[in-house]
CSV table of C-alpha atoms in Angstrom, one decimal:
chain,number,residue,atom,x,y,z
B,1,ARG,CA,-0.1,0.2,0.1
B,2,ARG,CA,1.5,3.3,-0.9
B,3,VAL,CA,1.4,5.9,1.3
B,4,GLY,CA,3.2,9.2,2.4
B,5,THR,CA,4.1,12.5,1.5
B,6,GLY,CA,6.4,11.3,-1.7
B,7,THR,CA,2.7,10.5,-3.5
B,8,THR,CA,1.3,13.4,-2.2
B,9,VAL,CA,4.0,15.8,-3.2
B,10,THR,CA,5.1,14.9,-6.6
B,11,GLY,CA,2.8,11.9,-7.6
B,12,TRP,CA,5.7,9.3,-7.1
B,13,PRO,CA,5.2,6.4,-5.5
B,14,PHE,CA,6.6,6.5,-1.8
B,15,GLU,CA,6.4,3.2,0.3
B,16,THR,CA,6.7,3.9,4.3
B,17,ALA,CA,7.0,0.2,4.9
B,18,ASN,CA,11.0,0.6,3.0
B,19,LEU,CA,11.8,2.2,6.2
B,20,ALA,CA,11.4,-0.7,8.7
B,21,GLU,CA,13.7,-3.1,6.2
B,22,SER,CA,16.9,-4.5,7.8
B,23,ILE,CA,19.6,-4.6,5.3
B,24,PRO,CA,21.1,-8.1,5.3
B,25,ASN,CA,25.2,-9.2,6.1
B,26,PRO,CA,25.7,-5.2,6.9
B,27,ASP,CA,29.8,-4.3,6.9
B,28,TRP,CA,29.6,-2.8,10.6
B,29,GLY,CA,33.1,-1.6,10.3
B,30,GLN,CA,32.4,0.6,7.5
B,31,PHE,CA,29.2,1.9,9.3
B,32,VAL,CA,30.9,3.3,11.9
B,33,LEU,CA,33.8,4.8,10.0
B,34,VAL,CA,31.4,6.5,8.0
B,35,LEU,CA,29.3,7.3,11.1
B,36,ILE,CA,33.0,9.2,12.3
B,37,TRP,CA,33.4,10.8,9.0
B,38,ASN,CA,29.5,12.5,8.5
B,39,MET,CA,29.1,13.3,12.7
B,40,GLY,CA,32.9,13.5,13.9
B,41,MET,CA,35.3,16.6,14.1
B,42,TRP,CA,32.5,18.9,16.5
B,43,GLU,CA,35.9,19.4,18.4
B,44,THR,CA,37.1,21.0,15.8
B,45,ALA,CA,34.4,24.3,16.6
B,46,SER,CA,37.2,25.1,19.1
B,47,VAL,CA,39.1,26.9,16.9
B,48,CYS,CA,36.4,29.6,16.9
B,49,SER,CA,35.8,30.0,20.3
B,50,GLY,CA,38.1,33.3,20.6
B,51,GLU,CA,35.8,34.9,18.7
B,52,VAL,CA,32.7,34.4,20.7
B,53,ASP,CA,31.6,36.1,23.2
B,54,ASP,CA,31.2,34.0,26.3
B,55,VAL,CA,31.4,30.3,24.8
B,56,SER,CA,30.3,28.4,28.0
B,57,VAL,CA,26.4,30.0,27.4
B,58,GLN,CA,26.7,30.2,23.8
B,59,PHE,CA,28.4,27.0,22.7
B,60,PRO,CA,26.1,24.6,24.4
B,61,PRO,CA,23.3,25.6,22.4
B,62,ALA,CA,24.6,26.7,19.4
B,63,LEU,CA,26.2,23.2,19.3
B,64,ALA,CA,23.0,21.2,19.8
B,65,ILE,CA,21.0,22.9,17.3
B,66,THR,CA,24.1,22.4,15.1
B,67,VAL,CA,23.8,18.5,15.7
B,68,VAL,CA,20.1,18.7,15.1
B,69,LEU,CA,20.3,20.6,11.6
B,70,VAL,CA,23.0,17.9,10.7
B,71,VAL,CA,21.1,14.9,11.9
B,72,LEU,CA,18.3,15.8,10.3
B,73,ASN,CA,20.3,16.7,6.9
B,74,TYR,CA,21.3,12.9,6.6
B,75,ILE,CA,18.2,11.3,7.8
B,76,LEU,CA,15.2,13.1,5.6
B,77,PRO,CA,17.0,12.5,1.9
B,78,ILE,CA,17.8,8.7,3.2
B,79,ALA,CA,14.7,8.3,4.0
B,80,SER,CA,13.2,9.9,1.0
B,81,PHE,CA,15.1,8.1,-1.4
B,82,VAL,CA,14.6,4.4,0.7
B,83,GLY,CA,11.1,5.2,0.5
B,84,LEU,CA,11.2,5.5,-3.1
B,85,ASN,CA,13.6,2.3,-3.4
B,86,GLY,CA,13.8,-0.4,-1.0
B,87,ASP,CA,16.1,-2.8,-2.6
B,88,ALA,CA,19.6,-2.0,-0.2
B,89,SER,CA,21.8,-4.3,-2.6
B,90,LYS,CA,21.4,-1.4,-5.1
B,91,TYR,CA,22.5,1.5,-2.7
B,92,ASP,CA,25.9,2.6,-4.1
B,93,ASN,CA,27.2,5.8,-4.9
B,94,GLY,CA,25.3,8.2,-7.7
B,95,PHE,CA,22.1,5.3,-7.1
B,96,TYR,CA,20.2,8.4,-5.8
B,97,ILE,CA,19.9,9.7,-9.5
B,98,THR,CA,19.0,6.1,-10.5
B,99,ILE,CA,16.4,6.4,-8.4
B,100,ILE,CA,15.3,9.9,-9.3
B,101,ASP,CA,15.2,9.2,-13.2
B,102,THR,CA,13.4,6.3,-12.4
B,103,VAL,CA,10.7,7.7,-10.6
B,104,GLY,CA,10.5,11.2,-11.9
B,105,GLY,CA,12.7,11.5,-15.1
B,106,PRO,CA,15.7,13.1,-16.9
B,107,PHE,CA,15.1,16.8,-15.5
B,108,TRP,CA,14.8,16.1,-11.8
B,109,SER,CA,18.0,13.4,-12.2
B,110,THR,CA,20.1,15.8,-13.9
B,111,TRP,CA,19.1,18.5,-11.6
B,112,LEU,CA,19.9,16.0,-9.0
B,113,GLY,CA,23.3,15.0,-10.6
B,114,VAL,CA,24.3,18.7,-11.5
B,115,SER,CA,23.6,19.8,-7.6
B,116,GLN,CA,25.7,16.6,-6.1
B,117,CYS,CA,28.4,17.7,-8.4
B,118,VAL,CA,28.9,21.3,-7.2
B,119,SER,CA,27.9,20.4,-3.7
B,120,ALA,CA,31.3,17.6,-4.2
B,121,SER,CA,33.4,20.2,-5.6
B,122,GLY,CA,32.2,23.2,-2.6
B,123,LEU,CA,33.5,20.7,-0.3
B,124,PHE,CA,36.6,19.8,-1.9
B,125,THR,CA,37.3,22.7,-2.9
B,126,ASN,CA,36.9,24.1,0.9
B,127,GLY,CA,39.3,21.0,2.2
B,128,ILE,CA,41.6,21.8,0.0
B,129,VAL,CA,41.5,25.5,0.8
B,130,LYS,CA,41.4,25.1,4.8
B,131,ASN,CA,44.7,23.1,4.7
B,132,ALA,CA,46.4,25.0,2.1
B,133,TRP,CA,46.2,28.6,4.8
B,134,MET,CA,47.1,25.6,7.5
B,135,LEU,CA,50.0,25.5,6.3
B,136,CYS,CA,50.6,28.6,4.7
B,137,GLY,CA,50.0,29.9,8.0
B,138,MET,CA,52.2,27.5,10.0
B,139,GLY,CA,54.8,28.9,7.6
B,140,GLU,CA,54.5,32.6,8.2
B,141,GLN,CA,55.1,31.7,12.2
B,142,GLY,CA,58.2,29.7,11.2
B,143,MET,CA,56.4,26.4,12.5
B,144,LEU,CA,57.0,25.4,8.8
B,145,PRO,CA,59.7,26.4,6.1
B,146,THR,CA,59.3,30.0,5.3
B,147,VAL,CA,58.4,28.4,1.6
B,148,PHE,CA,54.7,27.4,2.6
B,149,ALA,CA,54.1,31.1,2.9
B,150,SER,CA,54.8,32.0,-0.6
B,151,ARG,CA,51.9,33.9,-2.2
B,152,LEU,CA,50.8,34.0,-6.0
B,153,LYS,CA,51.0,37.4,-6.9
B,154,TRP,CA,47.8,38.1,-9.1
B,155,THR,CA,45.5,36.6,-6.3
B,156,GLY,CA,47.6,36.1,-3.1
B,157,ALA,CA,46.6,32.3,-3.0
B,158,PRO,CA,49.1,30.2,-1.1
B,159,GLY,CA,50.9,28.1,-4.1
B,160,VAL,CA,53.3,25.9,-2.6
B,161,ALA,CA,50.6,25.1,0.0
B,162,ILE,CA,47.9,24.4,-2.6
B,163,ALA,CA,50.0,22.7,-4.5
B,164,ILE,CA,51.5,20.0,-1.6
B,165,THR,CA,48.3,19.9,-0.4
B,166,GLN,CA,47.0,19.0,-3.8
B,167,LEU,CA,49.6,16.2,-4.3
B,168,VAL,CA,48.6,14.5,-0.8
B,169,THR,CA,45.3,14.6,-2.3
B,170,VAL,CA,46.2,12.6,-5.5
B,171,GLY,CA,48.4,10.4,-3.5
B,172,MET,CA,45.6,9.4,-1.1
B,173,VAL,CA,43.4,9.0,-4.5
B,174,LEU,CA,45.7,6.6,-6.0
B,175,TYR,CA,45.7,4.3,-2.5
B,176,GLY,CA,42.8,2.9,-3.6
B,177,ASP,CA,39.1,3.6,-3.5
B,178,PHE,CA,36.9,6.0,-1.8
B,179,GLU,CA,36.2,3.6,1.3
B,180,ALA,CA,39.6,2.6,1.0
B,181,VAL,CA,40.1,6.0,1.4
B,182,LEU,CA,38.0,6.8,4.4
B,183,ALA,CA,39.1,4.2,6.3
B,184,VAL,CA,42.4,5.4,6.5
B,185,ASP,CA,41.1,9.2,7.0
B,186,MET,CA,39.1,8.5,10.1
B,187,LEU,CA,41.4,6.1,11.7
B,188,LEU,CA,44.0,8.7,11.7
B,189,TYR,CA,41.3,11.1,13.2
B,190,THR,CA,40.2,9.0,15.7
B,191,ALA,CA,43.7,8.2,16.9
B,192,SER,CA,43.6,12.2,17.1
B,193,LEU,CA,40.3,11.9,18.8
B,194,LEU,CA,41.9,9.3,21.2
B,195,LEU,CA,44.7,11.8,22.1
B,196,GLU,CA,42.0,14.9,22.4
B,197,ILE,CA,40.4,12.6,25.1
B,198,ALA,CA,43.7,11.5,26.9
B,199,SER,CA,44.7,14.8,27.3
B,200,THR,CA,41.4,16.7,28.2
B,201,ILE,CA,41.7,14.1,31.2
B,202,TYR,CA,44.9,14.7,31.9
B,203,LEU,CA,44.8,18.1,32.0
B,204,ARG,CA,41.7,18.0,34.5
B,205,HIS,CA,43.5,16.1,36.6
B,206,THR,CA,46.7,17.9,37.0
B,207,GLU,CA,45.2,21.3,36.1
B,208,PRO,CA,42.3,21.5,38.0
B,209,ASP,CA,41.8,25.1,38.4
B,210,LEU,CA,43.2,26.0,34.9
B,211,GLU,CA,40.5,28.6,33.4
B,212,ARG,CA,38.8,27.3,30.8
B,213,PRO,CA,36.2,28.9,28.2
B,214,TYR,CA,33.9,25.8,28.6
B,215,ARG,CA,34.2,23.3,31.6
B,216,ILE,CA,32.4,19.8,30.9
B,217,PRO,CA,30.2,19.7,34.2
B,218,CYS,CA,31.9,16.0,35.8
B,219,ASP,CA,35.0,15.5,37.1
B,220,GLY,CA,37.4,12.3,37.8
B,221,ALA,CA,35.3,8.7,37.0
B,222,LEU,CA,32.5,10.6,35.7
B,223,LEU,CA,34.1,12.1,33.1
B,224,CYS,CA,35.7,9.0,32.3
B,225,LEU,CA,32.8,7.6,31.8
B,226,PHE,CA,31.6,10.7,30.0
B,227,PHE,CA,34.0,9.7,27.0
B,228,MET,CA,33.8,5.9,27.0
B,229,PRO,CA,30.8,6.1,24.3
B,230,SER,CA,33.3,7.4,22.3
B,231,VAL,CA,35.7,5.8,22.9
B,232,ALA,CA,34.1,2.2,22.7
B,233,ILE,CA,33.2,3.2,19.1
B,234,VAL,CA,36.7,4.1,18.4
B,235,PHE,CA,37.7,1.2,19.4
B,236,PHE,CA,35.1,-0.8,18.0
B,237,GLY,CA,36.1,0.9,14.7
B,238,TYR,CA,39.6,-0.5,15.0
B,239,ALA,CA,38.5,-4.1,15.5
B,240,MET,CA,36.4,-3.7,12.5
B,241,ALA,CA,39.1,-2.1,10.7
B,242,GLU,CA,40.7,-4.1,7.4
B,243,PHE,CA,44.2,-5.2,7.9
B,244,HIS,CA,45.9,-3.3,5.2
B,245,ASP,CA,44.0,0.1,6.1
B,246,LEU,CA,45.3,-0.2,10.0
B,247,LEU,CA,48.9,-0.7,8.2
B,248,VAL,CA,48.5,2.2,6.6
B,249,THR,CA,47.3,3.9,9.0
B,250,ALA,CA,50.5,3.2,11.4
B,251,ILE,CA,52.8,4.0,8.9
B,252,PHE,CA,51.5,7.7,8.7
B,253,ILE,CA,51.4,8.2,12.4
B,254,ILE,CA,55.2,7.2,12.1
B,255,LEU,CA,56.2,9.4,8.9
B,256,GLY,CA,54.6,11.8,11.0
B,257,LEU,CA,56.5,11.6,14.1
B,258,ILE,CA,59.9,11.1,12.3
B,259,LEU,CA,58.8,14.0,9.9
B,260,VAL,CA,58.4,16.0,13.3
B,261,GLU,CA,61.5,15.5,14.3
B,262,MET,CA,62.8,15.8,11.5
B,263,LEU,CA,61.4,19.8,11.3
B,264,ARG,CA,63.2,20.0,14.4
B,265,ARG,CA,66.4,19.3,13.8
B,266,CYS,CA,66.1,21.0,10.5
B,267,LYS,CA,65.1,24.6,12.7
B,268,GLN,CA,68.1,24.0,14.6
B,269,HIS,CA,70.3,24.1,12.1
B,270,ARG,CA,68.6,25.9,9.4
B,271,PRO,CA,67.3,28.6,11.9
B,272,ALA,CA,67.2,30.8,8.6
B,273,TRP,CA,64.4,28.7,6.2
B,274,PHE,CA,61.9,29.0,9.3
B,275,ALA,CA,62.3,33.0,9.6
B,276,GLY,CA,58.8,33.1,9.2
B,277,ASP,CA,56.5,36.2,7.5
B,278,GLU,CA,58.1,39.4,8.9
B,279,THR,CA,54.9,41.2,7.9
B,280,VAL,CA,52.7,38.8,9.9
B,281,GLU,CA,51.8,39.1,13.4
B,282,HIS,CA,53.6,36.3,14.9
B,283,VAL,CA,52.4,34.1,17.7
B,284,GLU,CA,54.3,33.9,21.2
B,285,HIS,CA,55.1,30.2,21.8
B,286,HIS,CA,54.9,30.2,25.7
B,287,ASP,CA,54.4,27.2,28.4
B,288,PRO,CA,50.2,27.9,29.2
B,289,PHE,CA,50.9,26.0,32.3
B,290,ALA,CA,53.9,27.4,33.5
B,291,HIS,CA,52.9,29.7,36.8
B,292,GLN,CA,53.0,33.3,35.9
B,293,ARG,CA,53.2,36.0,38.1
B,294,LYS,CA,52.0,39.4,37.6
B,295,PRO,CA,54.6,42.0,37.3
B,296,GLU,CA,54.6,44.3,40.5
B,297,ASP,CA,55.5,48.1,41.0
B,298,GLU,CA,58.1,49.2,43.2
B,299,ASP,CA,55.8,49.7,45.8
B,300,GLY,CA,55.2,45.7,45.6
B,301,MET,CA,50.9,46.8,44.4
B,302,TYR,CA,50.5,44.6,41.5
B,303,GLN,CA,49.9,46.4,38.0
B,304,SER,CA,46.8,45.6,35.8
B,305,GLU,CA,46.8,42.8,33.1
B,306,ASP,CA,47.3,43.4,29.3
B,307,GLY,CA,44.3,43.4,27.2
B,308,PHE,CA,44.2,42.3,24.0
B,309,ASP,CA,43.3,43.7,21.2
B,310,ARG,CA,40.4,41.2,18.9
B,311,ASP,CA,40.5,43.0,15.5
B,312,THR,CA,44.4,43.7,15.5
B,313,ARG,CA,45.4,40.7,17.4
B,314,MET,CA,47.8,43.0,19.1
B,315,LEU,CA,49.0,43.1,22.6
B,316,LEU,CA,47.9,46.0,24.0
B,317,PRO,CA,48.8,47.4,27.6
B,318,ASN,CA,46.2,48.8,29.8
B,319,GLU,CA,46.6,52.5,30.8
B,320,SER,CA,47.4,51.3,34.6
B,321,THR,CA,50.4,49.3,33.6
B,322,ILE,CA,51.8,52.5,32.1
B,323,ARG,CA,54.5,54.6,34.0
B,324,GLY,CA,54.1,57.6,35.0
B,325,ILE,CA,50.4,58.2,34.3
B,326,ALA,CA,48.4,58.4,37.6
């Protein structure tokens, strides 16, 4: 019996019963990795925390709304297409277009195909540009050789960084199909996620009084239990992953550690290569956990702390810190 909004709005046959059907012999390992790929990386929102006023108040509702929108963004299209065609064995890359061509004709299938190409191109370009600018910024700060900060004269784009990012991307494509590349990418991401979780627990134990823009409202064993589901999902993905994907992931991690050590030694012996860009405001590297005393006046009174200009990214002295001003 055909029922549902598909029949009412477009006249296409929509079977709600398809939504209750199970998939025979599911690949749970691939499912977990794809799920992490689609629903992971929420911690990257922290890079914007410096631009948000009152993070502890603004972030929780913003993240909650975003989670709902992202989940609906996946569930609604999947439910729509499954209602149109419930044959799970046929679902592969591009099958949405086949479904639309069958029920709606060539116009709608062409429209969907063009939309998917534009969307994929935008996501790919965004990823390339984001990573390239990150490398460019590291080159400007002297964390990588200054050549990474090279810009194209006519556009100002970081040409060297974009080229290197593209080469890495092409190298990953040559490794295998999309599923294989995704598996290695997510295994590397989950390894970094475990490191982030371990760092959070360690710092909450060793630096409990450290000022934090946002603080998870639990400590000790409760904090460990809070992260337990995420850790369990990560290790389940490792257990279900293919051996060659785990091997490639381990090789990348080892190469990364070697590269970091090589950069450290190279910076010691060739400091001129890491001079950075003098026209860019440099970030002062310091130990954020070191005990910092407030500066004292001659009479022993504490001076006021310096302020930070959010627009110019410059450290500005507070008026009361300037000698000679009453």
